[in-house]
Coordinates of C-alpha atoms and ligand atoms in Angstrom, one line a residue:
M1 CA -0.1 -0.3 0.2
T2 CA 1.5 3.6 -1.2
N3 CA 1.7 6.2 1.4
K4 CA -1.1 8.1 -1.3
E5 CA -3.1 5.1 -0.4
L6 CA -2.6 5.6 3.1
A7 CA -3.7 9.0 3.1
D8 CA -6.9 8.7 1.2
L9 CA -7.9 6.2 3.7
I10 CA -7.4 8.5 6.5
F11 CA -8.5 12.0 4.9
P12 CA -11.1 11.0 2.2
N13 CA -12.9 13.8 2.3
V14 CA -10.0 16.1 1.8
T15 CA -9.4 17.0 -1.7
K16 CA -8.1 20.3 -1.5
T17 CA -4.2 20.5 -1.8
I18 CA -1.5 23.2 0.1
E19 CA -1.1 24.5 -3.3
D20 CA -5.1 25.3 -3.2
Y21 CA -4.3 27.3 0.3
E22 CA -0.9 28.9 -0.8
K23 CA -3.6 30.5 -3.8
I24 CA -6.4 31.4 -1.5
Y25 CA -4.0 32.9 1.0
P26 CA -1.6 34.8 -1.0
K27 CA 1.2 36.8 0.2
R28 CA 0.4 39.5 1.8
D29 CA 1.3 42.8 -0.6
L30 CA 3.0 45.1 2.2
P31 CA 5.9 47.5 2.2
E32 CA 9.2 46.4 2.9
G33 CA 10.2 45.3 6.6
A34 CA 6.5 45.7 7.3
V35 CA 5.8 43.1 10.4
V36 CA 2.9 40.4 10.4
S37 CA 1.8 40.1 14.1
R38 CA -1.1 37.9 15.7
F39 CA -1.8 37.7 19.7
A40 CA -3.7 33.9 19.5
P41 CA -5.1 33.6 23.1
S42 CA -6.9 30.3 23.9
P43 CA -10.3 31.3 24.7
T44 CA -9.9 31.1 28.8
G45 CA -12.1 34.1 29.0
F46 CA -9.1 36.3 30.8
V47 CA -6.5 38.1 29.6
H48 CA -3.9 38.3 32.1
M49 CA -1.3 41.2 32.4
G50 CA 1.1 39.1 31.1
S51 CA -0.5 38.1 28.0
L52 CA -2.1 42.1 27.6
R53 CA 2.2 42.7 27.3
S54 CA 2.2 40.3 24.9
A55 CA -0.7 42.0 22.9
F56 CA -0.1 45.1 23.4
I57 CA 3.6 44.4 21.7
A58 CA 2.5 42.0 19.0
K59 CA 0.2 45.2 18.1
K60 CA 3.4 47.5 18.3
V61 CA 5.4 45.9 16.3
P62 CA 3.1 46.4 13.1
K63 CA 2.0 49.5 14.2
D64 CA 5.4 51.4 13.8
T65 CA 5.9 49.4 10.5
N66 CA 3.0 49.7 8.5
G67 CA 2.2 46.2 9.0
V68 CA -0.9 44.1 10.3
F69 CA -1.8 43.0 13.7
F70 CA -3.8 40.2 14.2
L71 CA -6.7 38.1 16.9
R72 CA -6.1 34.1 16.5
I73 CA -8.6 32.3 18.7
E74 CA -6.7 29.0 19.6
D75 CA -9.2 26.3 20.7
T76 CA -8.4 23.5 19.6
D77 CA -7.8 22.1 23.5
G78 CA -11.5 21.8 24.5
A79 CA -11.0 21.7 28.1
R80 CA -9.5 25.2 28.4
T81 CA -12.1 26.5 26.8
V82 CA -15.1 28.4 28.9
E83 CA -18.6 29.7 27.9
N84 CA -18.3 33.2 26.2
G85 CA -14.2 32.8 26.6
I86 CA -14.2 34.7 23.6
Q87 CA -16.4 38.0 24.3
G88 CA -14.3 37.9 27.3
I89 CA -11.1 38.1 25.5
I90 CA -12.1 41.0 23.1
D91 CA -13.3 43.0 25.6
D92 CA -10.3 42.7 27.8
L93 CA -8.1 44.0 24.6
K94 CA -11.1 46.6 23.3
N95 CA -10.7 47.8 26.9
F96 CA -6.8 48.3 26.7
D97 CA -6.9 50.2 22.9
I98 CA -6.2 47.3 21.2
T99 CA -7.6 47.3 17.8
I100 CA -6.6 44.8 15.8
D101 CA -6.7 45.0 11.8
E102 CA -7.9 40.9 11.1
G103 CA -9.0 38.7 13.6
V104 CA -12.1 38.3 15.0
I105 CA -13.9 41.3 16.3
S106 CA -17.3 39.3 18.4
Q107 CA -18.3 35.7 19.6
E108 CA -19.6 36.0 15.7
E109 CA -17.8 37.6 13.5
Q110 CA -14.5 37.9 12.4
I111 CA -12.6 40.4 9.8
G112 CA -9.8 39.9 7.2
S113 CA -9.2 37.7 4.3
Y114 CA -7.1 34.6 5.9
G115 CA -9.5 33.3 8.0
P116 CA -10.9 31.8 9.5
Y117 CA -9.1 33.0 12.8
I118 CA -10.5 31.0 14.8
Q119 CA -9.3 27.4 14.9
S120 CA -11.9 25.4 15.3
E121 CA -12.9 26.6 11.9
R122 CA -10.3 25.4 10.5
K123 CA -10.2 21.6 10.4
E124 CA -10.3 20.8 7.0
I125 CA -7.0 23.3 6.2
Y126 CA -5.1 20.8 9.4
E127 CA -6.2 18.0 7.6
T128 CA -4.8 19.2 4.0
F129 CA -1.8 19.6 5.8
A130 CA -1.4 16.5 7.4
K131 CA -2.5 14.8 5.0
Y132 CA 0.5 15.8 3.0
L133 CA 2.7 15.4 5.2
I134 CA 1.3 11.2 5.0
E135 CA 1.6 11.3 1.6
Q136 CA 5.1 11.8 1.8
G137 CA 6.1 9.7 4.9
L138 CA 7.0 12.5 7.1
A139 CA 3.3 11.6 8.9
Y140 CA 1.9 8.7 10.6
P141 CA -1.2 6.9 12.5
C142 CA -0.1 6.3 15.8
F143 CA -2.1 3.1 18.0
C144 CA -0.5 3.3 21.5
S145 CA -3.0 3.3 24.1
A146 CA -2.4 5.8 27.1
E147 CA -1.3 2.6 28.7
E148 CA 1.3 1.8 26.4
I149 CA 2.9 5.0 26.7
D150 CA 3.0 4.9 29.9
E151 CA 5.1 1.8 29.7
I152 CA 7.7 3.5 27.0
R153 CA 7.6 6.0 29.7
K154 CA 8.5 3.4 32.7
M155 CA 10.6 1.7 30.4
Q156 CA 12.9 4.5 30.1
E157 CA 12.7 5.8 33.1
L158 CA 14.4 2.5 34.3
N159 CA 16.8 3.0 31.3
K160 CA 17.6 6.2 32.5
E161 CA 16.6 7.5 29.0
R162 CA 15.1 10.6 28.0
I163 CA 11.2 10.7 28.4
G164 CA 9.0 10.7 25.2
Y165 CA 8.0 9.0 21.7
Y166 CA 10.9 9.0 19.5
G167 CA 13.6 6.9 17.6
S168 CA 13.1 3.1 18.3
Y169 CA 10.4 3.9 21.3
A170 CA 8.3 5.3 18.8
K171 CA 6.8 1.5 17.9
C172 CA 3.9 2.8 15.4
R173 CA 7.0 4.6 13.3
F174 CA 7.7 0.8 12.2
L175 CA 4.0 -0.4 11.3
T176 CA 3.7 -1.3 7.1
N177 CA 0.9 0.6 5.5
E178 CA -1.0 -2.6 5.5
E179 CA -1.0 -3.0 8.8
R180 CA -2.2 0.7 9.4
A181 CA -4.9 0.2 6.9
E182 CA -6.0 -3.0 8.2
R183 CA -6.2 -1.3 11.9
I184 CA -8.0 1.7 10.7
K185 CA -10.6 0.0 9.2
R186 CA -10.9 -2.2 11.7
G187 CA -11.7 0.6 14.2
D188 CA -9.1 1.1 16.4
P189 CA -8.8 4.6 17.9
Y190 CA -5.3 6.8 16.4
I191 CA -3.9 10.1 16.6
I192 CA -1.1 11.5 13.7
R193 CA 2.2 12.1 14.3
L194 CA 5.6 13.7 12.6
K195 CA 8.0 11.2 11.4
S196 CA 10.7 13.7 12.9
P197 CA 13.8 13.8 10.7
G198 CA 15.5 15.0 14.0
D199 CA 18.9 14.4 15.3
F200 CA 19.0 14.9 19.4
N201 CA 22.7 14.6 18.1
K202 CA 22.4 17.6 16.4
K203 CA 22.3 21.6 16.7
I204 CA 19.3 24.0 15.7
V205 CA 19.8 27.8 16.3
L206 CA 17.1 30.5 16.7
N207 CA 18.0 33.7 16.1
D208 CA 15.9 35.0 19.2
L209 CA 15.1 38.7 18.9
V210 CA 15.0 39.1 22.2
R211 CA 17.2 37.0 23.5
G212 CA 20.1 36.2 19.9
K213 CA 21.4 32.6 19.5
I214 CA 20.1 30.1 21.5
E215 CA 21.4 27.0 20.7
F216 CA 18.6 24.0 20.9
P217 CA 19.4 20.1 20.5
E218 CA 17.0 19.4 17.2
N219 CA 13.6 17.5 18.2
D220 CA 13.5 14.3 17.9
L221 CA 9.9 13.8 19.4
D222 CA 7.3 12.3 17.0
I223 CA 4.9 15.0 18.4
V224 CA 1.2 14.9 18.0
I225 CA 0.1 16.8 15.2
I226 CA -3.7 15.7 14.8
K227 CA -5.3 14.0 17.9
S228 CA -7.9 11.5 18.0
D229 CA -10.9 14.1 17.3
G230 CA -9.5 14.8 14.2
L231 CA -8.0 18.8 15.4
P232 CA -4.1 19.5 15.8
L233 CA -2.3 20.4 18.7
Y234 CA -0.5 24.0 19.0
H235 CA 2.3 22.9 17.4
F236 CA 0.5 21.8 14.3
A237 CA -1.3 24.3 14.2
H238 CA 1.2 27.4 14.7
L239 CA 2.7 26.1 11.4
V240 CA -0.1 25.7 9.9
D241 CA -1.3 29.3 10.4
D242 CA 1.1 31.3 11.0
H243 CA 2.8 30.1 7.4
L244 CA -1.2 30.7 5.5
M245 CA -2.1 34.2 7.6
R246 CA 1.6 35.3 6.3
T247 CA 2.6 35.8 10.3
T248 CA 6.3 37.3 9.7
H249 CA 6.9 38.1 13.5
V250 CA 5.6 35.8 16.2
I251 CA 6.1 37.5 19.8
R252 CA 5.0 35.1 22.6
G253 CA 5.7 34.5 26.2
D254 CA 9.4 32.5 26.8
E255 CA 7.3 29.6 28.4
W256 CA 7.3 28.8 24.3
I257 CA 10.7 28.9 24.1
S258 CA 11.6 25.1 24.4
S259 CA 8.9 24.3 21.8
T260 CA 11.1 26.2 19.0
P261 CA 12.8 23.7 18.0
V262 CA 9.6 21.8 17.5
H263 CA 8.2 24.4 15.1
L264 CA 11.1 25.1 13.1
Q265 CA 11.4 21.9 12.3
L266 CA 7.6 21.6 11.2
F267 CA 8.5 24.2 8.8
Q268 CA 11.4 23.0 7.1
V269 CA 9.8 19.4 7.5
F270 CA 7.4 21.8 4.0
G271 CA 10.1 23.5 3.6
F272 CA 8.6 26.7 4.9
E273 CA 10.5 29.7 5.6
P274 CA 9.9 30.2 9.3
P275 CA 8.4 33.4 11.2
K276 CA 10.9 35.2 13.0
Y277 CA 10.6 34.7 16.7
A278 CA 10.6 37.0 19.9
H279 CA 10.1 35.1 23.1
L280 CA 9.0 38.0 25.6
G281 CA 10.6 37.8 29.7
T282 CA 8.6 36.5 32.2
V283 CA 6.2 39.8 34.2
M284 CA 7.1 38.9 37.3
K285 CA 6.8 40.4 40.9
V286 CA 8.6 41.1 43.7
D287 CA 6.8 38.7 46.8
E288 CA 6.0 40.1 50.3
N289 CA 9.3 38.1 51.1
G290 CA 11.6 40.2 48.2
T291 CA 11.5 37.2 46.6
R292 CA 10.9 37.1 42.7
R293 CA 8.1 35.0 41.0
K294 CA 6.1 34.6 38.1
L295 CA 2.8 37.6 38.2
S296 CA -0.7 35.3 39.6
K297 CA -3.8 35.2 38.1
R298 CA -4.5 33.4 41.3
K299 CA -2.5 35.8 44.2
D300 CA -2.4 39.0 42.6
P301 CA -6.0 40.9 41.5
E302 CA -3.2 43.8 39.7
A303 CA -2.7 40.8 37.2
A304 CA -6.1 40.4 35.4
V305 CA -6.8 43.4 32.9
S306 CA -10.6 44.1 34.3
Y307 CA -8.5 45.2 37.7
Y308 CA -8.0 48.1 36.0
H309 CA -10.8 49.6 34.5
Q310 CA -12.0 48.6 38.3
K311 CA -10.0 51.4 40.0
G312 CA -10.3 53.4 36.7
I313 CA -7.0 53.6 36.1
P314 CA -7.1 55.0 32.5
V315 CA -6.2 52.5 29.7
E316 CA -2.9 55.3 28.5
A317 CA -1.3 54.4 31.6
V318 CA -1.5 50.8 31.5
N319 CA -0.1 51.4 28.4
L320 CA 2.4 53.9 29.0
Y321 CA 3.3 51.4 31.8
L322 CA 3.7 48.7 29.5
M323 CA 6.0 50.4 27.2
T324 CA 7.9 51.0 29.9
I325 CA 8.3 47.5 30.6
A326 CA 9.0 46.7 27.3
N327 CA 11.7 48.7 26.2
T328 CA 14.2 50.0 29.2
N329 CA 14.7 53.7 27.2
F330 CA 11.6 54.7 26.9
E331 CA 11.2 56.3 29.9
A332 CA 13.7 58.8 29.7
W333 CA 11.9 59.4 26.2
W334 CA 9.1 60.0 27.8
D335 CA 10.2 62.5 29.8
Q336 CA 11.4 64.3 27.8
N337 CA 8.8 64.6 24.9
P338 CA 6.2 64.6 27.8
T339 CA 3.5 66.2 24.8
L340 CA 4.8 62.5 22.6
G341 CA 3.0 59.1 23.1
I342 CA 3.4 55.9 22.8
D343 CA 2.8 55.7 18.8
D344 CA 5.9 57.9 18.2
F345 CA 8.2 56.2 20.2
K346 CA 9.6 52.8 18.1
F347 CA 9.7 50.0 19.3
D348 CA 13.1 48.0 19.4
F349 CA 13.0 44.4 20.2
K350 CA 16.7 44.8 21.8
K351 CA 16.0 47.3 24.8
M352 CA 13.6 44.5 26.1
S353 CA 15.2 43.2 29.2
V354 CA 16.1 39.1 28.5
S355 CA 15.4 38.3 32.3
G356 CA 11.7 39.2 32.4
S357 CA 9.7 42.1 33.5
L358 CA 8.9 43.1 37.0
F359 CA 5.6 44.3 37.2
D360 CA 5.3 47.0 39.9
L361 CA 1.8 48.8 40.5
E362 CA 3.2 51.2 42.3
K363 CA 5.0 52.0 39.4
L364 CA 2.2 51.6 37.2
L365 CA 0.2 53.8 39.5
N366 CA 2.9 56.7 39.2
I367 CA 2.8 56.4 35.9
S368 CA -1.3 56.6 35.7
K369 CA -0.5 60.1 38.2
T370 CA 1.8 61.9 36.0
Y371 CA -0.8 61.0 32.8
I372 CA -3.9 62.2 34.9
S373 CA -2.0 65.6 35.7
R374 CA -2.0 66.1 32.1
L375 CA -5.4 65.8 31.2
A376 CA -7.1 69.0 30.3
A377 CA -10.3 69.0 33.9
T378 CA -13.1 69.1 31.1
E379 CA -11.4 65.6 29.9
V380 CA -10.8 64.5 33.4
Y381 CA -14.3 64.9 34.2
N382 CA -16.0 63.5 31.0
R383 CA -13.8 60.1 32.2
L384 CA -14.5 60.1 35.6
L385 CA -18.1 60.5 34.8
V386 CA -18.0 57.4 32.6
W387 CA -16.0 55.2 35.7
A388 CA -19.2 57.0 38.6
K389 CA -21.3 55.6 36.4
E390 CA -20.6 52.0 35.9
Y391 CA -19.2 52.4 40.1
D392 CA -20.2 54.5 42.1
S393 CA -23.9 56.2 40.9
E394 CA -24.5 58.6 43.9
F395 CA -21.2 60.5 42.7
A396 CA -21.6 60.5 39.2
S397 CA -24.8 62.3 39.6
I398 CA -23.1 64.7 42.3
L399 CA -20.9 65.3 39.2
E400 CA -23.9 65.8 36.9
K401 CA -25.5 68.0 39.3
Y402 CA -22.5 70.2 39.7
K403 CA -20.9 70.0 36.3
D404 CA -19.1 73.5 36.3
Y405 CA -17.8 73.7 39.3
T406 CA -16.5 69.9 39.4
I407 CA -14.4 70.9 36.6
S408 CA -13.1 74.3 38.0
I409 CA -12.5 71.4 41.3
L410 CA -10.4 69.8 39.0
N411 CA -8.6 72.5 37.3
I412 CA -6.7 73.2 40.7
E413 CA -3.1 73.6 40.1
R414 CA -3.5 71.2 36.6
E415 CA -3.1 74.9 33.9
Q416 CA 0.6 75.3 35.1
K417 CA 4.3 74.0 34.2
K418 CA 4.1 71.3 36.9
P419 CA 0.3 70.2 36.7
R420 CA -0.5 68.8 41.1
K421 CA -0.4 65.2 40.5
D422 CA -2.8 63.8 43.0
Y423 CA -5.1 61.7 41.2
E424 CA -3.9 58.0 40.5
S425 CA -6.9 56.9 39.4
F426 CA -10.6 57.9 38.7
S427 CA -11.1 55.6 41.8
T428 CA -9.8 57.3 43.7
I429 CA -10.9 61.4 42.8
K430 CA -13.6 61.2 45.2
N431 CA -11.1 60.2 48.7
Y432 CA -9.6 64.1 47.5
I433 CA -11.9 66.4 46.5
W434 CA -15.4 64.7 48.6
Y435 CA -15.6 68.1 50.8
M436 CA -15.9 69.9 48.4
Y437 CA -19.6 69.1 47.7
D438 CA -22.4 69.7 51.0
E439 CA -23.7 66.0 50.2
Y440 CA -21.1 64.4 51.9
F441 CA -19.6 67.2 54.2
T442 CA -20.4 66.4 57.4
G443 CA -17.6 68.3 59.3
D444 CA -17.5 66.0 62.3
L445 CA -14.8 63.6 60.5
E446 CA -11.4 63.0 62.6
Y447 CA -9.2 66.2 62.0
Q448 CA -6.6 67.9 63.3
F449 CA -6.1 72.1 63.6
G450 CA -2.6 71.2 64.2
K451 CA -0.4 73.2 66.3
I452 CA -3.3 75.7 67.1
Q453 CA -5.9 73.5 68.9
D454 CA -7.7 75.5 71.7
S455 CA -11.7 76.2 70.8
E456 CA -11.7 80.1 72.3
E457 CA -8.6 80.7 69.9
I458 CA -10.0 78.6 66.4
S459 CA -13.0 80.4 67.5
R460 CA -11.5 84.0 67.3
I461 CA -9.2 83.1 64.0
L462 CA -12.3 82.2 62.3
K463 CA -14.3 84.7 63.3
T464 CA -11.6 87.3 62.6
Y465 CA -10.7 86.3 59.4
I466 CA -14.9 85.5 57.8
E467 CA -15.5 89.2 59.7
K468 CA -12.7 91.3 58.9
Y469 CA -11.1 89.7 56.0
Y470 CA -12.3 87.7 53.9
D471 CA -13.5 89.0 50.7
Y472 CA -14.5 86.5 47.8
N473 CA -13.5 89.2 44.9
D474 CA -9.8 89.2 46.1
D475 CA -6.8 87.7 43.5
K476 CA -4.2 85.4 45.1
E477 CA -1.6 87.7 46.0
T478 CA -4.4 90.4 47.8
W479 CA -5.5 87.0 49.2
F480 CA -2.6 86.1 51.0
N481 CA -1.5 89.3 52.3
K482 CA -5.0 89.6 54.0
V483 CA -4.2 86.3 55.7
K484 CA -0.6 88.1 56.9
E485 CA -2.4 90.5 58.2
L486 CA -4.7 88.2 60.1
S487 CA -1.6 86.6 61.8
K488 CA -0.3 89.9 62.5
E489 CA -3.5 91.2 64.3
L490 CA -3.5 88.1 66.3
G491 CA 0.2 88.1 67.2
Y492 CA 1.1 85.4 65.2
C493 CA 4.7 85.4 63.6
T494 CA 4.2 86.2 59.8
D495 CA 7.9 85.8 58.5
M496 CA 8.6 82.0 58.9
K497 CA 12.5 82.5 58.2
E498 CA 12.1 84.6 61.7
Y499 CA 9.7 82.0 62.8
R500 CA 12.0 79.3 62.3
A501 CA 15.0 80.9 64.3
N502 CA 12.7 81.8 67.3
P503 CA 9.8 79.3 67.7
D504 CA 9.4 80.3 71.1
N505 CA 8.2 84.2 71.3
Y506 CA 5.0 83.8 68.8
P507 CA 1.9 81.3 69.5
G508 CA 2.4 80.1 66.1
S509 CA 2.3 81.4 62.4
V510 CA 0.9 82.7 59.6
A511 CA 1.1 78.4 58.2
D512 CA -0.3 78.0 61.4
I513 CA -3.3 80.3 61.0
S514 CA -3.8 78.8 57.5
T515 CA -4.2 75.2 58.6
V516 CA -6.7 76.0 61.2
I517 CA -8.7 77.8 58.1
R518 CA -8.1 75.2 55.7
V519 CA -9.5 72.5 58.4
A520 CA -12.5 74.2 59.1
T521 CA -13.8 74.3 55.6
T522 CA -12.5 71.1 54.5
T523 CA -11.6 69.2 57.6
S524 CA -8.4 68.3 56.0
S525 CA -5.2 69.1 56.3
M526 CA -3.8 68.4 52.9
T527 CA -5.2 69.7 50.4
P528 CA -4.7 72.1 47.3
D529 CA -4.1 75.5 46.8
L530 CA -6.3 76.9 49.5
F531 CA -7.1 80.5 48.1
E532 CA -8.7 78.1 44.9
I533 CA -10.8 75.9 47.3
L534 CA -12.1 79.0 49.2
R535 CA -12.7 80.8 46.1
L536 CA -14.4 77.9 44.7
L537 CA -16.5 77.0 48.4
G538 CA -17.4 80.8 48.1
K539 CA -18.3 82.7 51.2
D540 CA -21.7 81.4 52.2
R541 CA -20.5 77.7 51.9
I542 CA -17.6 79.1 53.7
Q543 CA -19.7 80.5 56.8
K544 CA -21.1 78.1 57.2
R545 CA -18.7 75.8 58.2
F546 CA -16.9 77.9 60.1
E547 CA -19.7 78.4 62.3
K548 CA -19.0 74.9 63.6
F549 CA -16.2 76.4 65.2
I550 CA -16.8 79.8 66.1
K551 CA -18.6 79.9 69.3
Ligands
LIG1 N1 -2.6 30.0 22.2 C1 -1.2 29.9 22.8 C2 -0.9 30.6 24.0 O1 -2.6 30.5 24.6 C3 0.0 31.1 21.9 C4 0.9 30.8 21.3 C5 1.9 31.9 20.5 O2 1.4 33.0 20.3 O3 2.4 30.9 19.5 O4 -0.3 31.3 24.6

């Protein structure tokens, strides 16, 4: 029996050839140097920070080079597939502005002419490629049961040999086509294996874009290419898909690095040019006890990308952070070019850390602070409102009720060379500005007047200030001079240098007087510019808030 006859017996319905598919999916007509890359998750319904980083880079490189970025769903492992898993991934990507040029855009819809982009819809294509290998004598059906595989393993352990289905251990390699056909006709279950041409004692070199040259022993395992359910195993699907989708760069996590000899071999067996590989270092975290470990879905809430949405951390900030951990020179670049963004920066594989990136939430939040501080107040308002509508509806209605007032609050110390950096996320803004709204201001939260504690004295300060000195129409300088005058009148020192030199000569300083005014109006000793706050609150509100302390 010829290989061709065996192939026809196994795949009687496959009528197309590889050449047919080469025509259906021709080489892409793209400018020189354009990168075609992809994000290829399993539909587990959830994007992890590490995979978001991969997706981010897999999109960035095509973007820099006028190439193509596509999303392929790798769902050949039914056990990992969850309900609505595809939608979860699409939503997560969308939330992070990772838009695709081709691929799966919803559970039902795909765009682009190199699809289908869902592996389970590509069965016939994989079969065509597997059929070719059988015809060439480069693949064969394997009938070994789980028990037989286990026996092989035990024997290898006993002989202190490498574990796996290879060489003389690859029993089904040695069946004749007649035997194979007979067993297939008899209905014995089987899978298809590659007949590996590799020699474990020979070396194969991978030129990884991140790590440079890496040498591996050649693969000699007869890996499974088609499972008993007729679907391919990951390695084979990678070959078929990335060849036909004309992927130029495979950008993925470094957990795949040890599979690369298999992948390179598959490309070699078909005579296809392999894509370039970039294996990205693991995203890690420093544990409480100082050890580095992989960022974990289970232990670290910040590993789930939904976390950022809930906290109201701007997408741009997360992306800026991803860029920071992706390329070591980005941060300095952004500092020098604060008005530019990620799109203006050119990603470079050589500027990646090989040992992996440390995920530092503090740093991400810091970037977020900087980012929010550079937005216009109206923009902050609009985005805060969007966040609040989803997560704090009471606050949302207050924001809507006091739109202009809120924008003015958000504008305090914003339009200046070094804007104030308070807000790390939209969810924390309320903590900074709640006292500006009578709805939230109770006046009886825990507060500290600082140096001046005596209630009679506090009453005297506030009373004198509001009756004699406060004027809504004062500009900042006049306002401050008046606080000074008030201090002088009440015997406090107005010259901080002098005060520091002779603190015992005074009951306190102008700073302590300001604190009393600040705490009485806001209950907080740390606020942005007091002049602005008082102006926004207005005399009536100030008066009302003072009343509580005036005897
Ligand atoms: N489906 C693989 C994963 O879930 C994709 C690996 C690759 O990008 O080649 O990580």
